[in-house]
mmCIF file of C-alpha atoms in Angstrom:
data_model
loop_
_atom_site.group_PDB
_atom_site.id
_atom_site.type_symbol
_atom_site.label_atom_id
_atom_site.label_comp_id
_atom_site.label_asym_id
_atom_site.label_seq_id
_atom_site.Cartn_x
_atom_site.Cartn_y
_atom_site.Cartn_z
ATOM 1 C CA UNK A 1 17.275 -64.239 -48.852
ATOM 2 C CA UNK A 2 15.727 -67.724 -48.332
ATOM 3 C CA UNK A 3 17.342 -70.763 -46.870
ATOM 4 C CA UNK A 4 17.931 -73.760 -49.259
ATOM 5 C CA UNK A 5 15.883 -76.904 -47.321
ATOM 6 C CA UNK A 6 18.312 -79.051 -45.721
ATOM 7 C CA UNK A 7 16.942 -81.677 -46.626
ATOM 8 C CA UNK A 8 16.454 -82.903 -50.966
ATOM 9 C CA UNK A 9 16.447 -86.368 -52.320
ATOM 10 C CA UNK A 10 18.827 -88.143 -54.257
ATOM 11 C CA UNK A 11 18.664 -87.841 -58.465
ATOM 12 C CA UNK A 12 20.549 -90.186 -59.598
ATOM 13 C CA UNK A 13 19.034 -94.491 -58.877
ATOM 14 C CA UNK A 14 22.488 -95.739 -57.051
ATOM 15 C CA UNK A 15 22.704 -93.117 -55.047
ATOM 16 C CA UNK A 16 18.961 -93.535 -54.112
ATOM 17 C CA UNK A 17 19.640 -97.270 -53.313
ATOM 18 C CA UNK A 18 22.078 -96.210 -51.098
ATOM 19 C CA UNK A 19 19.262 -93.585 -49.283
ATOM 20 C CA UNK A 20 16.861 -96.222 -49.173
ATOM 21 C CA UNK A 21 19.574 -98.289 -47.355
ATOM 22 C CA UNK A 22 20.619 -95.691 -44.652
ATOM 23 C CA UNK A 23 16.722 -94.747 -44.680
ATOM 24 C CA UNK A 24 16.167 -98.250 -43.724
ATOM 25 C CA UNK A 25 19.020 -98.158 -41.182
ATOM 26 C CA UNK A 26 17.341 -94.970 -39.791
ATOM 27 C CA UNK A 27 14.259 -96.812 -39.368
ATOM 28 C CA UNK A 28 15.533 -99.250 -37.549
ATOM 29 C CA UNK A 29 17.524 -97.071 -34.929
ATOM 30 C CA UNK A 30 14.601 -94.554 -34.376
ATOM 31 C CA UNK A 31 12.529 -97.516 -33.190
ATOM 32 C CA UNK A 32 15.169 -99.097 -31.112
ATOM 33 C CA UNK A 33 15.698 -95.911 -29.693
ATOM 34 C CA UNK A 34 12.100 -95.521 -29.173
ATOM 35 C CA UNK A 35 11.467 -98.506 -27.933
ATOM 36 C CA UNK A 36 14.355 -97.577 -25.203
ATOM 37 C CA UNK A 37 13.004 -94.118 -24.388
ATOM 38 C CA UNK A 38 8.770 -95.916 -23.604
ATOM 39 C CA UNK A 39 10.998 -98.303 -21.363
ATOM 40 C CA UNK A 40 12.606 -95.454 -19.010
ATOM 41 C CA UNK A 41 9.756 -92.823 -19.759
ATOM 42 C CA UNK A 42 9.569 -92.120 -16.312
ATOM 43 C CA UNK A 43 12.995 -91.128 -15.848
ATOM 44 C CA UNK A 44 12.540 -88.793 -19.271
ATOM 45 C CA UNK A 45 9.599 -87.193 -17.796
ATOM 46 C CA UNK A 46 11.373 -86.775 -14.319
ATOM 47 C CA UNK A 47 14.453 -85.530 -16.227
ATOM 48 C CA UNK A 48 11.902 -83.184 -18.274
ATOM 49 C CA UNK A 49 10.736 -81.415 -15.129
ATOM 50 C CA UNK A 50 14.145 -81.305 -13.739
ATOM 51 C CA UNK A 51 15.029 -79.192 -16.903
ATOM 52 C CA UNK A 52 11.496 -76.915 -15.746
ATOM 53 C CA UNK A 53 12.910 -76.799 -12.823
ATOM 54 C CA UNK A 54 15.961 -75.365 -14.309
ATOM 55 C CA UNK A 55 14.627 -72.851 -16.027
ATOM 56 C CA UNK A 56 13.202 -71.417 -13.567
ATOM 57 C CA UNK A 57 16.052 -71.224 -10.984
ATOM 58 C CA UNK A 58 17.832 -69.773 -13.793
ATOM 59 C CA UNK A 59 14.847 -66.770 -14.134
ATOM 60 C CA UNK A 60 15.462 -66.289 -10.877
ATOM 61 C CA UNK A 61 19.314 -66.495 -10.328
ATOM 62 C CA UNK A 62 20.476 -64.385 -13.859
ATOM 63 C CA UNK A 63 19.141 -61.103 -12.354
ATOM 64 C CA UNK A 64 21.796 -61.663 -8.834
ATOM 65 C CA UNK A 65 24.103 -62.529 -11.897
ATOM 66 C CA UNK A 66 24.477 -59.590 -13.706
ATOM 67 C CA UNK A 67 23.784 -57.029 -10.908
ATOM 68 C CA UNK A 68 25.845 -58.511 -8.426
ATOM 69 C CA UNK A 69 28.487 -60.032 -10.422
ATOM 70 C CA UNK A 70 28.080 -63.468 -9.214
ATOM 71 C CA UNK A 71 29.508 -66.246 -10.942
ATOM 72 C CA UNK A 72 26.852 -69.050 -11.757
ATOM 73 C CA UNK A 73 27.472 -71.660 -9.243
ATOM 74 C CA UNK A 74 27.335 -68.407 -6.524
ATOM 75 C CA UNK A 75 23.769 -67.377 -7.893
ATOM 76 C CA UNK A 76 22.053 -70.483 -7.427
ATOM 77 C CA UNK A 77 23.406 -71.080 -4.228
ATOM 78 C CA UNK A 78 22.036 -67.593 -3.013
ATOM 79 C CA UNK A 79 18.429 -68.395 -5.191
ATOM 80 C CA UNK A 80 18.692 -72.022 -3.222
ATOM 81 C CA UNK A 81 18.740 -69.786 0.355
ATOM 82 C CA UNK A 82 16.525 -67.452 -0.325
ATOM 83 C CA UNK A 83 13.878 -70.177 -1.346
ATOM 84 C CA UNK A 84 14.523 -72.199 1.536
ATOM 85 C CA UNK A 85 14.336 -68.909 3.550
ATOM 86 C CA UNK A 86 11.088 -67.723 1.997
ATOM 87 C CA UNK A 87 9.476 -71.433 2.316
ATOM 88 C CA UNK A 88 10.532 -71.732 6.081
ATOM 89 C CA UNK A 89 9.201 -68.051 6.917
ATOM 90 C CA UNK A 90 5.963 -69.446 5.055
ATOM 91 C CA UNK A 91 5.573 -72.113 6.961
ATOM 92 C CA UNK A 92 6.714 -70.538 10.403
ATOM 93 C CA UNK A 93 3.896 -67.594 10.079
ATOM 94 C CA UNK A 94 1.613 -69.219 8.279
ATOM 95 C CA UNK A 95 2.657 -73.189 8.530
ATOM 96 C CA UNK A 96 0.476 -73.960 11.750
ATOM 97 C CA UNK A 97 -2.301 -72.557 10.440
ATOM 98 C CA UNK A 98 -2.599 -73.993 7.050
ATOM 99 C CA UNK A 99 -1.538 -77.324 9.039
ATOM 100 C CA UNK A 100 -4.887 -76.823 10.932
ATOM 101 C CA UNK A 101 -6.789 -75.826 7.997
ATOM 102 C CA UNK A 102 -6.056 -78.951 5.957
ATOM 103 C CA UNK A 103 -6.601 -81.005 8.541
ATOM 104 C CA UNK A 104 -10.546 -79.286 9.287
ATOM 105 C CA UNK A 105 -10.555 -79.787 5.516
ATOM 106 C CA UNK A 106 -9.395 -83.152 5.685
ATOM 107 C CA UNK A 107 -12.297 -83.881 8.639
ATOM 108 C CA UNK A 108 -15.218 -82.006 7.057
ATOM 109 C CA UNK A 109 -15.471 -83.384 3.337
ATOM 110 C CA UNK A 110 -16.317 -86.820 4.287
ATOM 111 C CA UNK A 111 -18.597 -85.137 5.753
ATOM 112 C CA UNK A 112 -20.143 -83.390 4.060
ATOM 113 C CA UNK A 113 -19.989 -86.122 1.197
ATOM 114 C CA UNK A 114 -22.101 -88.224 3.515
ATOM 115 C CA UNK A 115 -24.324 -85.088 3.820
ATOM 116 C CA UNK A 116 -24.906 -85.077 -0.214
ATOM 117 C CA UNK A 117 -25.581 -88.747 0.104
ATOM 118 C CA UNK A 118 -28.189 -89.040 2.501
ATOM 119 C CA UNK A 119 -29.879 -85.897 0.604
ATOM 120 C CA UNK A 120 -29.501 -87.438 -2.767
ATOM 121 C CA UNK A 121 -30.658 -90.899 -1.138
ATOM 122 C CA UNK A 122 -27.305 -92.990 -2.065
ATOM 123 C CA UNK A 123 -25.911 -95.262 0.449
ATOM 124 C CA UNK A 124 -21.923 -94.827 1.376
ATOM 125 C CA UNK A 125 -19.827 -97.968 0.646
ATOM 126 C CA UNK A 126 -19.733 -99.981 3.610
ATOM 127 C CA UNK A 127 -23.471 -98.858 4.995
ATOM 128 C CA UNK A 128 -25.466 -101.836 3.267
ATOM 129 C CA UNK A 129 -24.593 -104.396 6.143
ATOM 130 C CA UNK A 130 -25.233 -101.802 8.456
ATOM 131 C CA UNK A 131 -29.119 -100.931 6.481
ATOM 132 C CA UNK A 132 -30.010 -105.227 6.112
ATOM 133 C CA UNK A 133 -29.128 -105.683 9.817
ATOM 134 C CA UNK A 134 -25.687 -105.240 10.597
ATOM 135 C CA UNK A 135 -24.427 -108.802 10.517
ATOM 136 C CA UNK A 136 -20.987 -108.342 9.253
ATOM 137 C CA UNK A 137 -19.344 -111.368 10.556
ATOM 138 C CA UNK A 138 -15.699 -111.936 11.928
ATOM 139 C CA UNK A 139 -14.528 -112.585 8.450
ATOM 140 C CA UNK A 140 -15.877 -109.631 7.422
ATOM 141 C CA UNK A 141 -13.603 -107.624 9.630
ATOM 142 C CA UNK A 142 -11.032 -109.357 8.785
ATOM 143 C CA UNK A 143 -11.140 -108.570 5.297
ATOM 144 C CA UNK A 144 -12.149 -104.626 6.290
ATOM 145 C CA UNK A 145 -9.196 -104.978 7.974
ATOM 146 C CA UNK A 146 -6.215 -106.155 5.407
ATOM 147 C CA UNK A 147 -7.891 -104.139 2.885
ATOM 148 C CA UNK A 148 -7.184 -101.028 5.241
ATOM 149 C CA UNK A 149 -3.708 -102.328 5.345
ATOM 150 C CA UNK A 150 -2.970 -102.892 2.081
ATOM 151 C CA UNK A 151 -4.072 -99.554 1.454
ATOM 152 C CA UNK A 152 -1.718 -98.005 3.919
ATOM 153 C CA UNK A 153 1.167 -99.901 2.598
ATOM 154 C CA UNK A 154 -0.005 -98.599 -1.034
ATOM 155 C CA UNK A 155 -0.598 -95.190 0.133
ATOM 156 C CA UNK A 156 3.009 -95.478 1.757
ATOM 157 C CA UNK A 157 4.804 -96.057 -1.447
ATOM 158 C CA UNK A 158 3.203 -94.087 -3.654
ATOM 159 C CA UNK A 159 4.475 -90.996 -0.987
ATOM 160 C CA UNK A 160 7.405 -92.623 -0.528
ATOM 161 C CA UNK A 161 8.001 -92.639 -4.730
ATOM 162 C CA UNK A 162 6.932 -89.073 -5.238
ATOM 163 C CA UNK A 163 8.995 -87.894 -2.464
ATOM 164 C CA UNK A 164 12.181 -89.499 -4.149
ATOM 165 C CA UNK A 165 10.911 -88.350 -7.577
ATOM 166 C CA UNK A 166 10.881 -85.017 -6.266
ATOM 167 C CA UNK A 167 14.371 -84.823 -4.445
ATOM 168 C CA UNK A 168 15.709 -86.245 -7.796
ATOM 169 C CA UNK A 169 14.319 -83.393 -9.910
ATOM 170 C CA UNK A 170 15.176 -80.198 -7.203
ATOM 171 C CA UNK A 171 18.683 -82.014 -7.158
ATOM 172 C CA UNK A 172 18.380 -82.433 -10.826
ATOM 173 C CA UNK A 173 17.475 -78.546 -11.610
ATOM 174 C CA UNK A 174 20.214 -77.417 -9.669
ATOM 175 C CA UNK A 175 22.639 -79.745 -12.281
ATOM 176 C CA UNK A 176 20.710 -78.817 -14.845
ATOM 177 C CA UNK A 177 20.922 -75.053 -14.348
ATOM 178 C CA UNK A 178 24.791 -74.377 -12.817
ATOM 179 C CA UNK A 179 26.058 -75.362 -16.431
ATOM 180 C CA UNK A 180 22.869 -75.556 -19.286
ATOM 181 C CA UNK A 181 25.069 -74.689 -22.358
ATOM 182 C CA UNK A 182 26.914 -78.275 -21.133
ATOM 183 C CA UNK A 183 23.658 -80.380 -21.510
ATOM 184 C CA UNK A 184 22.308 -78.177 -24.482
ATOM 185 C CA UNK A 185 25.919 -78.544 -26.677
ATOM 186 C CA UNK A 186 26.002 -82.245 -25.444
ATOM 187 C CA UNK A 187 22.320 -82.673 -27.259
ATOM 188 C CA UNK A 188 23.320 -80.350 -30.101
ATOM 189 C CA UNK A 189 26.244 -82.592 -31.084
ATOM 190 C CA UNK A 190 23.581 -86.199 -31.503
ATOM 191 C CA UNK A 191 22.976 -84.782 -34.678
ATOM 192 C CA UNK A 192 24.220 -83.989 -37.952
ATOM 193 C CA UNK A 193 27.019 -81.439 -38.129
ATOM 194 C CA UNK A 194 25.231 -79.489 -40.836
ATOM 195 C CA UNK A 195 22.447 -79.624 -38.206
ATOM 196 C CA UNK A 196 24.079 -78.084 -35.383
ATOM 197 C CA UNK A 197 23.389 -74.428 -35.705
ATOM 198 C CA UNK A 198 20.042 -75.019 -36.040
ATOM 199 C CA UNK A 199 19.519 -77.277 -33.544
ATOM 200 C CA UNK A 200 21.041 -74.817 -31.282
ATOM 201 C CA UNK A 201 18.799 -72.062 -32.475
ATOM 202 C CA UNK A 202 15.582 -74.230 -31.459
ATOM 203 C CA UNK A 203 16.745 -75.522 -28.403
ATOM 204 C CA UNK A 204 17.355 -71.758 -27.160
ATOM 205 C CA UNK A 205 14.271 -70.531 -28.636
ATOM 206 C CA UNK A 206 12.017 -73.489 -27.282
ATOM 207 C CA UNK A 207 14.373 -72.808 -23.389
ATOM 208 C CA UNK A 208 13.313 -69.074 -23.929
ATOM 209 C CA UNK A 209 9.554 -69.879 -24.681
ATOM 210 C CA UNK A 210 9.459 -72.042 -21.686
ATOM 211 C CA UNK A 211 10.510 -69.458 -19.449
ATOM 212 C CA UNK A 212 7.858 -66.915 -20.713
ATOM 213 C CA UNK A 213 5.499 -69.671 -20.181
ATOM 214 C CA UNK A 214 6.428 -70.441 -16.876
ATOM 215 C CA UNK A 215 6.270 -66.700 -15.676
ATOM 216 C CA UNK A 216 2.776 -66.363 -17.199
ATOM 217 C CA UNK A 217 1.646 -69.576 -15.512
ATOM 218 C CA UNK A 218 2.683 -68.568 -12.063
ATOM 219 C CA UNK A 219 1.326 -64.620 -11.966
ATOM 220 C CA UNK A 220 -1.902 -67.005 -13.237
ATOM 221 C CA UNK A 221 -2.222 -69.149 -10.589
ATOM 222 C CA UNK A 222 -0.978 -66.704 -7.999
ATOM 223 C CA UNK A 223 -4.097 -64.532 -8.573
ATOM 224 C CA UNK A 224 -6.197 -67.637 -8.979
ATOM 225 C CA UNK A 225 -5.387 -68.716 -4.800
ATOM 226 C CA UNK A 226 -5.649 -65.252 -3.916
ATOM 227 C CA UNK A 227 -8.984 -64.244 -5.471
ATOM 228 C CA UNK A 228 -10.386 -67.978 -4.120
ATOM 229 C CA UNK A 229 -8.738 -67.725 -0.537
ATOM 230 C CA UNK A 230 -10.719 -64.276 -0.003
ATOM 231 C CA UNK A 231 -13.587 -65.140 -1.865
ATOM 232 C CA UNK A 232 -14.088 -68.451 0.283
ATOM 233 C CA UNK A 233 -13.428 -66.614 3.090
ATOM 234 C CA UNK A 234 -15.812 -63.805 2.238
ATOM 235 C CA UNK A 235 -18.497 -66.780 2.046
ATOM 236 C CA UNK A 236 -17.586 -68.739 5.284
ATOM 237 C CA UNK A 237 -16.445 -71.249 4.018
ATOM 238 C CA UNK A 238 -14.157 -73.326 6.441
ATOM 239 C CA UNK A 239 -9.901 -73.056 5.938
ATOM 240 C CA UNK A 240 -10.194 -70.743 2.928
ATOM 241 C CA UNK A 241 -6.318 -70.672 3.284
ATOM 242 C CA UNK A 242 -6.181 -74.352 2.236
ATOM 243 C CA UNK A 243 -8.809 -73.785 -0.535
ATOM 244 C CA UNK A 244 -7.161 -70.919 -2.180
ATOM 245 C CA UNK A 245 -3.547 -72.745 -2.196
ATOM 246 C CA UNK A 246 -5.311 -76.017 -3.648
ATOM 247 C CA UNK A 247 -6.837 -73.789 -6.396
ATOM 248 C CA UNK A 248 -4.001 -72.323 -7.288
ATOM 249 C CA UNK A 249 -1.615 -75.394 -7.294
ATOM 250 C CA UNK A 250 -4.147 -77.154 -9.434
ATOM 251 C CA UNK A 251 -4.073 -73.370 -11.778
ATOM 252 C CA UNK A 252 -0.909 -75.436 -13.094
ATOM 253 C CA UNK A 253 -2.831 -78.373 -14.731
ATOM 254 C CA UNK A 254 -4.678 -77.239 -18.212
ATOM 255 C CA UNK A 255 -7.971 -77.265 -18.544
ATOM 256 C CA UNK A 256 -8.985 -79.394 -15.788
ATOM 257 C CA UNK A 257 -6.898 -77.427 -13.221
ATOM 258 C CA UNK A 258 -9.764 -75.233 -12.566
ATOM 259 C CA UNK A 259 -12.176 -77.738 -12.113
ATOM 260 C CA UNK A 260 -10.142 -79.616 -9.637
ATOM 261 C CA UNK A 261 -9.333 -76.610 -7.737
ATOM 262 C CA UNK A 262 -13.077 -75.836 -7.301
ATOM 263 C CA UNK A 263 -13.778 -79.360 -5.695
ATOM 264 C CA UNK A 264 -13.169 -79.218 -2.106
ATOM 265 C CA UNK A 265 -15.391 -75.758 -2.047
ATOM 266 C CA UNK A 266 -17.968 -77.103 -3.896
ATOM 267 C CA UNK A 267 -18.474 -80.378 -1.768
ATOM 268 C CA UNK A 268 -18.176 -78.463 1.392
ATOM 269 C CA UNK A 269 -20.510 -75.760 0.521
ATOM 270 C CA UNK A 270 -23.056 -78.575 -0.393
ATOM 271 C CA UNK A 271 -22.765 -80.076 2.844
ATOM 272 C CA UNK A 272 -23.751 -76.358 3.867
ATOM 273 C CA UNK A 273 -26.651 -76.178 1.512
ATOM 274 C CA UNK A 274 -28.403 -73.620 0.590
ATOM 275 C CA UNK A 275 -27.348 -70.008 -0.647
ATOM 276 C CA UNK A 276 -23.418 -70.961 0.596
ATOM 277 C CA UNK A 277 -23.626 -73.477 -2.525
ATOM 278 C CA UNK A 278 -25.046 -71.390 -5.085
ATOM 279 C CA UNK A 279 -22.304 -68.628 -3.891
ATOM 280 C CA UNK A 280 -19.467 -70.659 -3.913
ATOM 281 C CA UNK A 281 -20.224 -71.877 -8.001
ATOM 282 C CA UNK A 282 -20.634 -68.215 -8.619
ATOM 283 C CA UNK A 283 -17.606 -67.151 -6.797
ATOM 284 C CA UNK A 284 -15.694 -69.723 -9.093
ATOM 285 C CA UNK A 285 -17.420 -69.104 -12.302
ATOM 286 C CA UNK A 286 -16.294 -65.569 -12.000
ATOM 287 C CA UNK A 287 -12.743 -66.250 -11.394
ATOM 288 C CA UNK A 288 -12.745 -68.612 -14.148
ATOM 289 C CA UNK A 289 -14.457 -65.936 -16.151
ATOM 290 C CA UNK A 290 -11.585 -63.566 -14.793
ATOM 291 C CA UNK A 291 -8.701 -65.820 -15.419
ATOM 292 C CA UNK A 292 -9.780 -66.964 -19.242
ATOM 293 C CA UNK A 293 -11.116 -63.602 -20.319
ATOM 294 C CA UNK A 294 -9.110 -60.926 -18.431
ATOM 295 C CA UNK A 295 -5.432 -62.456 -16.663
ATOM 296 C CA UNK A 296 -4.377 -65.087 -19.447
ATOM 297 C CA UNK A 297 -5.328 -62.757 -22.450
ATOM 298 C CA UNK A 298 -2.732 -60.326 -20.945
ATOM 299 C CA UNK A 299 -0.473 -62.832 -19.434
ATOM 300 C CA UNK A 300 -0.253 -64.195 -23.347
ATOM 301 C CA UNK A 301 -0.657 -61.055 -25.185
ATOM 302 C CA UNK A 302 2.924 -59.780 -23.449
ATOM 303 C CA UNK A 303 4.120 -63.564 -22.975
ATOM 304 C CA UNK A 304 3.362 -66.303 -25.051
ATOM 305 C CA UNK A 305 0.082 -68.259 -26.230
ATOM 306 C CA UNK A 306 -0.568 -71.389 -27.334
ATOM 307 C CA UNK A 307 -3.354 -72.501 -29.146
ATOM 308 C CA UNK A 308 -6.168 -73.824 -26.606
ATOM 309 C CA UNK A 309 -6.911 -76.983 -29.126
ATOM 310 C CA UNK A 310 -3.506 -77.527 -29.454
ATOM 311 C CA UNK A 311 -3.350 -77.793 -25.024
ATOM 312 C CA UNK A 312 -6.577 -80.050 -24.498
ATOM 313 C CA UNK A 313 -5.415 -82.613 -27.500
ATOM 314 C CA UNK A 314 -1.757 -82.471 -25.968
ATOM 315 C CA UNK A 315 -2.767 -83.164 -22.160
ATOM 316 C CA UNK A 316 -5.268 -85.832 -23.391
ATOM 317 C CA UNK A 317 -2.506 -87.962 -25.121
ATOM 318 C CA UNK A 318 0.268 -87.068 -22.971
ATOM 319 C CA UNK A 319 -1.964 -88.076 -19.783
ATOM 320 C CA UNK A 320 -3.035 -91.285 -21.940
ATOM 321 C CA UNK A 321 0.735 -92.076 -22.440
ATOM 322 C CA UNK A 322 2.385 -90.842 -19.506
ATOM 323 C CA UNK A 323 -0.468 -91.060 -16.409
ATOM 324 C CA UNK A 324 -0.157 -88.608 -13.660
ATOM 325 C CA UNK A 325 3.123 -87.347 -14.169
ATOM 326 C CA UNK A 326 2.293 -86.259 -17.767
ATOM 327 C CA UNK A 327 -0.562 -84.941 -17.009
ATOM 328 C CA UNK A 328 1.165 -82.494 -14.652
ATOM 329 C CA UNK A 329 3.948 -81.551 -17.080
ATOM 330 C CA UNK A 330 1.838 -81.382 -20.173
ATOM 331 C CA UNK A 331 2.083 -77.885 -21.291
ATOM 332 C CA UNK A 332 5.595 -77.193 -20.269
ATOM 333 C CA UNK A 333 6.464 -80.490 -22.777
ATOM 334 C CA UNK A 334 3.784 -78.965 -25.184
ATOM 335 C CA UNK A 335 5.364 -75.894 -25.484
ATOM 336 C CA UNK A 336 8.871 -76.789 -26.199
ATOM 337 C CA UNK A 337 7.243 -79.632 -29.199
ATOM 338 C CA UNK A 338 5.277 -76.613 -30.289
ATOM 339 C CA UNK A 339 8.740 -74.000 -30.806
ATOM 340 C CA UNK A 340 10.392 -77.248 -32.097
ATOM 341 C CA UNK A 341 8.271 -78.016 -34.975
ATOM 342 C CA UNK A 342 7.753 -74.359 -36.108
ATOM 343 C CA UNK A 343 11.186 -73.619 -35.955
ATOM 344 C CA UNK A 344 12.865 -77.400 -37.583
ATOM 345 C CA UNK A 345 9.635 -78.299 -39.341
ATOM 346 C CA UNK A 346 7.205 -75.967 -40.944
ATOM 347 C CA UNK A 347 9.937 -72.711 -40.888
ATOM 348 C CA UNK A 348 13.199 -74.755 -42.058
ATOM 349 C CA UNK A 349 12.405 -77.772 -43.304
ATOM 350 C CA UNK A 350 9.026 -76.608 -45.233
ATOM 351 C CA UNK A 351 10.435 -73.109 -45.799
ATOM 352 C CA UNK A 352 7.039 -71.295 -44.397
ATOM 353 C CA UNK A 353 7.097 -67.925 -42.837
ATOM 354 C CA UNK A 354 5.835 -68.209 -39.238
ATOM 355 C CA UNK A 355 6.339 -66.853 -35.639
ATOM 356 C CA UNK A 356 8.246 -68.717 -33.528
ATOM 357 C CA UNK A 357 7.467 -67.821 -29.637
ATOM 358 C CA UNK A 358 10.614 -67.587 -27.783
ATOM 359 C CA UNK A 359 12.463 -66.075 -30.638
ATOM 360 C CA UNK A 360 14.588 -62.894 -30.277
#
């Protein structure tokens, strides 16, 4: 049996008046309301991947909560441990070393910049004084100097603001997660009562979608940093710890994750020259060729999948809107617009038949 729209216009002319009127009215609130929400986008976005957060703590604590018969609150204090447990044992075996590998990292790719440079024939910033004679002048210095400065003291808070932005969203997850059906029904009940049930439906369909999508992302970019921490290291390459957990942080971002993950190899094995270069590309066309071809097929197939249009289009004007911060949270907001449409839009509103991911 199909679902009448729940949505028809007016037959009769007053009663359209008066729809033109509220329409008008409706207007006008969306775009105060919009103009609002671009004001504190930030906080949105930070409250966005708070909610990420949140789903996966609950992944993670749901399991204690059924087998062990936990209540909620109990769950994600245990999941909170055993993270902090399982990031501390990380860091104590393997902490010191990574430490040290970063840092060689750190050391070796100006190098090996300078390397490309001088084979390429460029000049590095700050060498032309040096090449017409090296009369750089006190003032000079001086301006070397507070530019350094300045730098530091931009470097500083720019840390300093993703450190806070990142204690507010672990706090917020934790919120988010010890009571969701609070925040969800809270969300549910800024629209329409005819609305509600419907509402609901999407909102647990686009949390459930989410999740998938999260799981599939991480087994991704698990076996992305493993396959390019032994393949570096099969190479030479220096800290191949380091370059395998870059690559498969980066696994996160769409589309240009890879890329940026193969960076630091690539410059360092052209500093190396030769047949450590053409290895490394190799090494990382073949795990891209693994990862697109072979792991996300699966991953999807059993998971979900989004269109790969539909991902490049969304981080391009998400990253155009929102900077950095959109850019990293660009397919987790992309797939919860994506169950959102289908389900109010194209499958309610339009009537269409269509698969929802996330749904039963």
């Amino acid at each position: 049996m199909d679902r009448a729209p729940w949505f028809a216009l007016p037959e009769r002319r007053g009663d359209m008046v008066r729809f033109v009127f509220y329409l008008a009215v409706a207007a006008a609130c969306v775009w105060l309301g919009l103009s609002l929400a671009w004001s504190i986008r930030e906080a949105l976005l930070l409250a966005f991947a708070a909610v990420v957060g949140a789903v996966l703590l609950l992944a993670a604590a749901e399991p204690i909560e059924r087998r062990a018969g936990l209540p909620r609150h109990w769950s994600l204090a245990l999941v909170g441990v055993l993270l902090l447990l399982l990031l501390s044992g990380f860091f104590w075996l393997l902490g010191s070393r990574l430490q040290a590998q970063m840092t060689d990292l750190a050391g070796q790719l100006p190098a090996a910049i300078n390397s490309i440079q001088q084979k390429l024939g460029i000049a590095a910033p700050g060498q032309a004084g040096h090449l017409n004679g090296g009369n750089i002048g006190l003032s000079g210095i001086g301006s070397g100097i507070q530019d350094l400065l300045g730098s530091l003291v931009s470097l500083g808070g720019t840390v300093l603001t993703g450190l806070s932005g990142l204690v507010l969203v672990v706090v917020g997850a934790f919120f988010f997660a010890a009571a969701p059906a609070l925040y969800r029904i809270g969300l549910v009940k800024l629209f329409p009562k005819d609305l509600h049930d419907r509402i609901d439906d999407a909102l647990i369909m686009a949390g459930r979608a989410l999740r998938l999508w999260l799981l599939g992302q991480l087994i991704a970019m698990a076996i992305v940093g493993v396959l390019v921490c032994l393949g570096t290291w099969l190479i030479g390459l220096s800290a191949p710890l380091a370059l395998g957990l870059f690559a498969g942080v980066t696994e996160f971002i769409p589309v240009i994750g890879p890329i940026l993950g193969a960076v630091p190899a690539v410059l360092l094995a052209l500093g190396q020259g030769g047949w450590v270069t053409l290895w490394t590309l190799l090494l990382f066309i073949v795990i891209q060729q693994i990862e697109s071809n072979m792991i996300m097929p699966l991953v999807q197939r059993r998971l979900i999948e989004l269109p790969p249009a539909l991902l490049l289009f969304a981080l391009l004007a998400i990253g155009l809107l929102f900077g950095m911060i959109g850019v990293l949270i660009a397919t987790p907001l992309t797939v919860v617009l994506y169950v959102l449409v289908k389900k109010l839009y194209v499958r309610d509103l339009l009537g269409e038949e269509t698969r929802v991911p996330g749904e039963g």
